[in-house]
Amino acid sequence: MFDTASKAFFHLLAGTPPLKTLASRYGMRRPSSFARRFIAGETIEEAIAAARAVESRGLAITLDHLGESLSSLAQADTATREYLDIMNTVVASGIGRNISLKLTQLGLDVDRASCVDNLRRVLDKAEPGGFFIRLDMEGSAYTEVTLEIFETLWGLGYREMGVVLQAALYRTEEDLPRVLRLGARVRLVKGAYQEPKQIAHQRKQEVDEAYARMMKILLVSGHYPAFATHDPSMHALALQFAKERGVGDDRYEFQLLYGIRRDLQQSLVAGGSRVRIYIPFGREWFPYFMRRLGERPANVRSVVSSILDERRARRA
Ligand SMILES: Cc1cc2nc3c(=O)[nH]c(=O)nc-3n(C[C@H](O)[C@H](O)[C@H](O)COP(=O)(O)OP(=O)(O)OC[C@H]3O[C@@H](n4cnc5c(N)ncnc54)[C@H](O)[C@@H]3O)c2cc1C
């Protein structure tokens, strides 16, 4: 999974405009179109339908309105308003009130102060509305600034928010105590971005070892941590370690991505664990989709066969 060559390749493809245009045209067109395996749909209504289906299986949800790396303040303002609207729709629908977002979607690449203002607009509506807001972690260029913004807002008294830490980065073992000192909730992931060897583990085994070390710390000293991974050996380790240390099932949760390892999602719930599914939706699904292919090149086969099926169906 941590094959850097494949991550680099898919990262390159993700920046190829003709491919993006082509994929955007076909990827979500029909219920069976290839991107729908990982993305709930392009509209909030589709996301809510997916969330209801997930919740009916006994799992919790977090919604991600896709979009990242926005390059103007007007776009960031629109994205912020969209999040405010989404919260209204979520409340009306009755599904779980949990949202994941990226700071570059709120204008981080354009102007840090405006990004902070936009995030405050979201949090000012979210907190009284009973929402929890998770700041996703993007590539390493954003690690420090994301943590700084998180700390600033924490200092201002916002509490219904959490961060994400990536086990692949060397620095994370120092960032973890920094976030724990605040008392904040951490989602631990392995890391979806291709990072250079100067700052990140390159071998899967090293990433897994770092993940396991930090998972144990979080189980003992964390504040309702989330272990976001599809790796069954990490689930087994968490369950075993929690049992040994007397950490109850209600003091942490597992998180998995929509469309990936539904078998595991279900078996974790059946075993009494809390499980949350990350449900992405929206028109800007291409970079997210390419990251999922880069994590598991075998996914390309299923994408290619579904494109071929679609072409056959069109000709028939
Ligand atoms: C809820 C959630 C939120 C996340 N948020 C972030 C974030 O904010 N920032 C960030 O950098 N990363 C994030 N990630 C992605 C994460 O960093 C990894 O890139 C991703 O989860 C793949 O690693 P893994 O831990 O599942 O384990 P791996 O060791 O990579 O894989 C273990 C097994 O999981 C399955 N699997 C893994 N990936 C896929 C896939 N794409 N398709 C099909 N099967 C797969 C396979 O069966 C594989 O054998 C998030 C992941 C989850 C689950």
Coordinates of C-alpha atoms and ligand atoms in Angstrom, one line a residue:
M1 CA 0.0 0.0 0.0
F2 CA 2.9 2.3 0.6
D3 CA 4.4 1.8 -2.8
T4 CA 5.7 5.3 -3.3
A5 CA 6.0 4.8 -7.1
S6 CA 2.3 4.1 -7.4
K7 CA 1.3 7.0 -5.1
A8 CA 3.6 9.3 -7.3
F9 CA 2.1 8.0 -10.5
F10 CA -1.5 8.6 -9.4
H11 CA -0.6 11.9 -8.0
L12 CA 0.8 12.8 -11.4
L13 CA -2.4 11.6 -13.1
A14 CA -4.6 13.5 -10.7
G15 CA -3.0 16.7 -12.1
T16 CA -3.7 15.8 -15.7
P17 CA -6.6 18.0 -17.0
P18 CA -7.8 15.8 -20.0
L19 CA -8.0 12.8 -17.7
K20 CA -9.9 14.8 -15.2
T21 CA -12.4 16.0 -17.8
L22 CA -12.9 12.4 -19.1
A23 CA -13.3 10.9 -15.7
S24 CA -15.7 13.7 -14.6
R25 CA -17.8 13.0 -17.6
Y26 CA -18.2 9.2 -17.0
G27 CA -17.2 8.5 -13.4
M28 CA -20.6 9.3 -11.7
R29 CA -23.0 9.1 -14.6
R30 CA -24.9 6.0 -13.7
P31 CA -25.5 4.1 -10.4
S32 CA -22.9 1.6 -11.6
S33 CA -20.3 4.2 -12.8
F34 CA -16.8 3.6 -11.5
A35 CA -16.3 6.5 -9.1
R36 CA -19.5 5.6 -7.2
R37 CA -17.7 2.8 -5.5
F38 CA -15.8 5.4 -3.4
I39 CA -18.0 8.5 -3.7
A40 CA -21.6 8.7 -2.5
G41 CA -22.7 11.0 -5.3
E42 CA -22.5 14.6 -6.4
T43 CA -25.3 16.0 -4.3
I44 CA -26.1 16.3 -0.6
E45 CA -29.3 14.3 -1.2
E46 CA -27.2 11.4 -2.5
A47 CA -24.9 11.7 0.5
I48 CA -27.8 11.7 2.9
A49 CA -29.2 8.6 1.2
A50 CA -25.8 6.9 1.6
A51 CA -25.5 8.0 5.2
R52 CA -29.0 6.6 6.0
A53 CA -28.0 3.3 4.5
V54 CA -24.8 3.2 6.5
E55 CA -26.5 4.2 9.7
S56 CA -29.2 1.5 9.2
R57 CA -26.3 -1.0 9.4
G58 CA -25.4 0.3 12.9
L59 CA -22.5 2.5 11.9
A60 CA -21.9 6.2 12.4
I61 CA -21.0 8.6 9.6
T62 CA -18.9 11.7 8.8
L63 CA -19.6 13.7 5.7
D64 CA -17.0 15.2 3.5
H65 CA -18.0 17.7 0.8
L66 CA -15.2 17.2 -1.6
G67 CA -13.1 20.1 -2.8
E68 CA -9.6 21.1 -2.0
S69 CA -6.7 23.4 -3.1
L70 CA -9.1 26.3 -3.9
S71 CA -7.3 29.2 -5.4
S72 CA -9.4 32.3 -4.7
L73 CA -11.1 33.8 -1.7
A74 CA -14.4 33.9 -3.6
Q75 CA -14.2 30.1 -4.1
A76 CA -13.4 29.6 -0.4
D77 CA -16.3 31.8 0.6
T78 CA -18.6 29.7 -1.6
A79 CA -17.2 26.5 -0.1
T80 CA -17.8 27.9 3.4
R81 CA -21.4 28.8 2.6
E82 CA -21.9 25.4 1.1
Y83 CA -20.8 23.8 4.4
L84 CA -23.2 26.1 6.3
D85 CA -26.1 25.0 4.0
I86 CA -25.0 21.3 4.3
M87 CA -25.3 21.6 8.1
N88 CA -28.9 22.9 7.7
T89 CA -29.8 19.9 5.4
V90 CA -28.1 17.5 7.8
V91 CA -30.1 18.7 10.7
A92 CA -33.4 18.5 8.7
S93 CA -32.5 15.0 7.6
G94 CA -31.8 13.7 11.1
I95 CA -28.6 11.9 10.2
G96 CA -25.5 12.1 12.4
R97 CA -23.9 15.6 12.8
N98 CA -20.3 15.0 11.9
I99 CA -18.3 16.7 9.2
S100 CA -14.8 16.4 7.8
L101 CA -13.2 19.2 5.9
K102 CA -9.9 20.4 4.5
L103 CA -8.4 23.8 5.2
T104 CA -7.4 24.3 1.6
Q105 CA -11.1 24.2 0.8
L106 CA -11.6 27.1 3.1
G107 CA -8.8 29.2 1.5
L108 CA -5.6 28.2 3.2
D109 CA -3.6 28.5 0.0
V110 CA -4.9 32.0 -0.6
D111 CA -4.9 33.7 2.8
R112 CA -4.4 32.1 6.2
A113 CA -6.4 34.8 8.1
S114 CA -9.4 34.3 5.7
C115 CA -9.2 30.6 6.1
V116 CA -9.3 30.9 9.9
D117 CA -12.3 33.3 9.6
N118 CA -14.1 30.8 7.3
L119 CA -13.4 27.9 9.8
R120 CA -14.8 30.0 12.6
R121 CA -17.9 30.6 10.6
V122 CA -18.3 26.8 10.3
L123 CA -17.5 26.2 14.0
D124 CA -19.8 29.0 15.2
K125 CA -22.7 27.2 13.5
A126 CA -21.5 23.7 14.2
E127 CA -20.9 23.9 17.9
P128 CA -24.4 25.0 19.0
G129 CA -25.9 22.7 16.4
G130 CA -24.3 19.7 18.0
F131 CA -21.9 19.0 15.2
F132 CA -18.3 17.7 15.4
I133 CA -15.9 19.0 12.8
R134 CA -12.8 17.1 11.9
L135 CA -9.9 18.9 10.1
D136 CA -8.6 16.4 7.6
M137 CA -4.8 16.4 7.2
E138 CA -3.4 17.2 3.7
G139 CA 0.1 16.9 2.3
S140 CA 3.1 17.7 4.6
A141 CA 3.3 21.3 3.3
Y142 CA 0.1 21.8 5.4
T143 CA 0.9 19.9 8.6
E144 CA 2.4 22.7 10.7
V145 CA -0.1 25.3 9.6
T146 CA -3.0 23.0 10.1
L147 CA -1.9 22.2 13.7
E148 CA -1.2 25.9 14.4
I149 CA -4.7 26.9 13.2
F150 CA -6.2 24.1 15.2
E151 CA -4.3 25.3 18.3
T152 CA -5.3 28.9 17.8
L153 CA -9.0 28.0 17.6
W154 CA -8.7 25.6 20.5
G155 CA -7.2 28.6 22.4
L156 CA -10.3 30.6 21.5
G157 CA -12.4 28.0 23.2
Y158 CA -13.7 25.8 20.3
R159 CA -13.9 22.2 21.5
E160 CA -16.1 20.3 19.1
M161 CA -13.3 19.8 16.6
G162 CA -10.5 17.3 16.1
V163 CA -7.4 16.8 14.0
V164 CA -5.8 14.1 11.9
L165 CA -2.2 12.8 12.4
Q166 CA -0.4 10.8 9.8
A167 CA 1.8 7.9 11.0
A168 CA 3.9 8.0 7.9
L169 CA 5.5 11.4 8.9
Y170 CA 8.5 11.2 11.3
R171 CA 7.3 14.4 13.0
T172 CA 4.0 12.9 14.1
E173 CA 5.5 11.2 17.1
E174 CA 6.3 14.7 18.4
D175 CA 3.0 16.2 17.2
L176 CA 1.0 13.6 19.1
P177 CA 1.9 14.7 22.6
R178 CA 1.4 18.3 21.4
V179 CA -2.2 17.5 20.5
L180 CA -2.8 15.3 23.5
R181 CA -1.7 18.1 25.9
L182 CA -4.6 20.2 24.5
G183 CA -7.0 17.4 25.3
A184 CA -8.1 17.2 21.6
R185 CA -9.5 14.3 19.7
V186 CA -7.1 12.7 17.2
R187 CA -7.9 10.6 14.1
L188 CA -4.8 8.5 13.4
V189 CA -4.2 7.5 9.8
K190 CA -1.3 6.1 7.9
G191 CA -1.1 9.0 5.4
A192 CA -2.5 9.2 1.9
Y193 CA 0.1 11.5 0.3
Q194 CA 3.3 10.8 -1.3
E195 CA 6.1 12.2 0.9
P196 CA 9.9 12.3 0.5
K197 CA 12.1 10.0 2.5
Q198 CA 13.7 13.0 4.4
I199 CA 10.4 13.5 6.3
A200 CA 8.5 10.2 6.0
H201 CA 8.7 6.5 6.3
Q202 CA 8.7 4.9 2.9
R203 CA 8.3 1.2 3.8
K204 CA 4.9 -0.1 4.8
Q205 CA 6.3 -2.0 7.8
E206 CA 7.8 1.2 9.2
V207 CA 4.6 3.1 8.8
D208 CA 2.7 0.2 10.4
E209 CA 5.1 0.1 13.4
A210 CA 4.7 3.9 13.9
Y211 CA 1.0 3.5 13.6
A212 CA 0.9 0.8 16.2
R213 CA 3.1 2.8 18.7
M214 CA 0.9 5.8 18.4
M215 CA -2.3 3.8 18.5
K216 CA -1.2 2.4 21.9
I217 CA -0.5 5.8 23.3
L218 CA -3.8 7.1 22.1
L219 CA -5.7 4.1 23.6
V220 CA -4.2 4.9 27.0
S221 CA -3.9 8.7 27.0
G222 CA -6.1 9.8 24.1
H223 CA -9.4 11.6 24.2
Y224 CA -11.9 9.4 22.3
P225 CA -9.3 8.7 19.5
A226 CA -10.3 7.4 16.1
F227 CA -8.3 4.7 14.3
A228 CA -8.9 5.3 10.6
T229 CA -7.6 2.3 8.8
H230 CA -8.7 -0.7 6.8
D231 CA -5.8 -2.8 8.1
P232 CA -7.2 -5.8 10.0
S233 CA -3.9 -6.3 11.8
M234 CA -4.2 -2.8 13.3
H235 CA -7.8 -3.5 14.3
A236 CA -6.8 -6.7 16.0
L237 CA -3.9 -4.9 17.8
A238 CA -6.2 -2.1 19.0
L239 CA -8.8 -4.6 20.3
Q240 CA -6.2 -6.7 22.0
F241 CA -4.4 -3.8 23.6
A242 CA -7.6 -2.1 24.7
K243 CA -8.7 -5.4 26.4
E244 CA -5.4 -5.7 28.2
R245 CA -5.5 -2.2 29.5
G246 CA -9.2 -2.2 30.3
V247 CA -10.1 0.5 27.7
G248 CA -13.8 0.1 27.0
D249 CA -15.3 -0.1 23.5
D250 CA -17.0 3.3 24.0
R251 CA -13.7 5.1 24.6
Y252 CA -12.5 5.0 21.0
E253 CA -13.8 4.3 17.5
F254 CA -12.6 2.8 14.2
Q255 CA -13.2 4.8 11.0
L256 CA -13.2 3.4 7.5
L257 CA -13.9 5.0 4.1
Y258 CA -17.1 4.6 2.2
G259 CA -17.0 1.7 -0.2
I260 CA -13.9 0.0 1.2
R261 CA -13.9 -3.2 3.1
R262 CA -17.6 -3.4 4.0
D263 CA -16.9 -6.8 5.4
L264 CA -14.6 -5.4 8.0
Q265 CA -17.0 -2.5 8.7
Q266 CA -19.7 -5.0 9.6
S267 CA -17.6 -7.4 11.5
L268 CA -16.1 -4.7 13.7
V269 CA -19.7 -3.5 14.6
A270 CA -20.8 -7.1 15.2
G271 CA -17.9 -7.5 17.6
G272 CA -19.2 -4.5 19.6
S273 CA -16.8 -1.8 18.3
R274 CA -17.9 1.7 17.4
V275 CA -17.4 2.3 13.7
R276 CA -17.7 5.5 11.6
I277 CA -17.8 5.7 7.9
Y278 CA -16.3 8.6 6.0
I279 CA -18.7 9.5 3.3
P280 CA -17.3 11.8 0.5
F281 CA -19.6 13.5 -2.0
G282 CA -19.6 16.4 -4.4
R283 CA -18.6 17.3 -7.9
E284 CA -14.9 17.7 -7.1
W285 CA -14.3 14.1 -6.5
F286 CA -11.4 13.5 -8.8
P287 CA -8.3 14.0 -6.5
Y288 CA -10.0 12.0 -3.7
F289 CA -10.7 9.2 -6.2
M290 CA -7.1 9.2 -7.5
R291 CA -5.7 8.9 -3.9
R292 CA -7.9 5.8 -3.4
L293 CA -6.5 4.3 -6.6
G294 CA -2.9 5.2 -5.6
E295 CA -3.4 3.3 -2.3
R296 CA -4.4 0.2 -4.0
P297 CA -3.5 -0.2 -7.7
A298 CA -5.6 -3.3 -7.8
N299 CA -8.6 -0.9 -7.8
V300 CA -7.6 0.2 -11.3
R301 CA -8.7 -3.2 -12.6
S302 CA -12.2 -2.8 -11.2
V303 CA -12.4 0.8 -12.6
V304 CA -11.3 -0.4 -16.0
S305 CA -13.7 -3.2 -16.1
S306 CA -16.6 -0.9 -15.0
I307 CA -15.7 1.6 -17.8
L308 CA -15.7 -1.3 -20.3
D309 CA -19.1 -2.5 -19.0
E310 CA -20.4 1.0 -19.3
R311 CA -19.2 1.3 -22.9
R312 CA -20.7 -2.1 -23.7
A313 CA -24.0 -1.0 -22.2
R314 CA -24.0 2.2 -24.2
R315 CA -23.5 0.3 -27.5
A316 CA -26.1 -2.3 -26.7
Ligands
LIG1 C1 -11.9 7.5 7.8 C2 -10.6 7.8 7.1 C3 -10.1 9.2 7.1 C4 -8.9 9.5 6.5 N1 -8.4 10.8 6.5 C5 -7.2 11.0 6.0 C6 -6.6 12.3 6.2 O1 -7.2 13.3 6.7 N2 -5.4 12.5 5.7 C7 -4.7 11.5 5.1 O2 -3.5 11.7 4.7 N3 -5.2 10.3 5.0 C8 -6.4 10.0 5.4 N4 -6.9 8.7 5.3 C9 -6.3 7.8 4.4 C10 -5.2 7.0 5.1 O3 -4.1 7.8 5.4 C11 -4.7 5.8 4.2 O4 -4.1 6.3 3.0 C12 -5.7 4.8 3.8 O5 -6.6 4.6 4.9 C13 -5.1 3.5 3.4 O6 -4.3 2.9 4.4 P1 -4.9 1.8 5.5 O7 -4.6 2.4 6.8 O8 -6.3 1.5 5.2 O9 -4.0 0.5 5.4 P2 -3.2 -0.2 4.3 O10 -2.1 -0.9 5.0 O11 -2.8 0.8 3.2 O12 -4.2 -1.2 3.7 C14 -4.8 -2.3 4.4 C15 -5.9 -3.0 3.7 O13 -6.9 -2.1 3.5 C16 -7.5 -2.2 2.2 N5 -7.4 -0.9 1.5 C17 -6.6 0.1 1.9 N6 -6.8 1.1 1.0 C18 -7.7 0.7 0.1 C19 -8.2 1.3 -1.1 N7 -8.0 2.5 -1.5 N8 -9.1 0.6 -1.8 C20 -9.4 -0.7 -1.5 N9 -8.9 -1.3 -0.4 C21 -8.0 -0.6 0.4 C22 -6.8 -3.4 1.6 O14 -7.6 -4.5 1.8 C23 -5.5 -3.4 2.2 O15 -4.9 -4.6 2.2 C24 -8.1 8.4 5.9 C25 -8.6 7.1 6.0 C26 -9.8 6.8 6.6 C27 -10.2 5.3 6.7

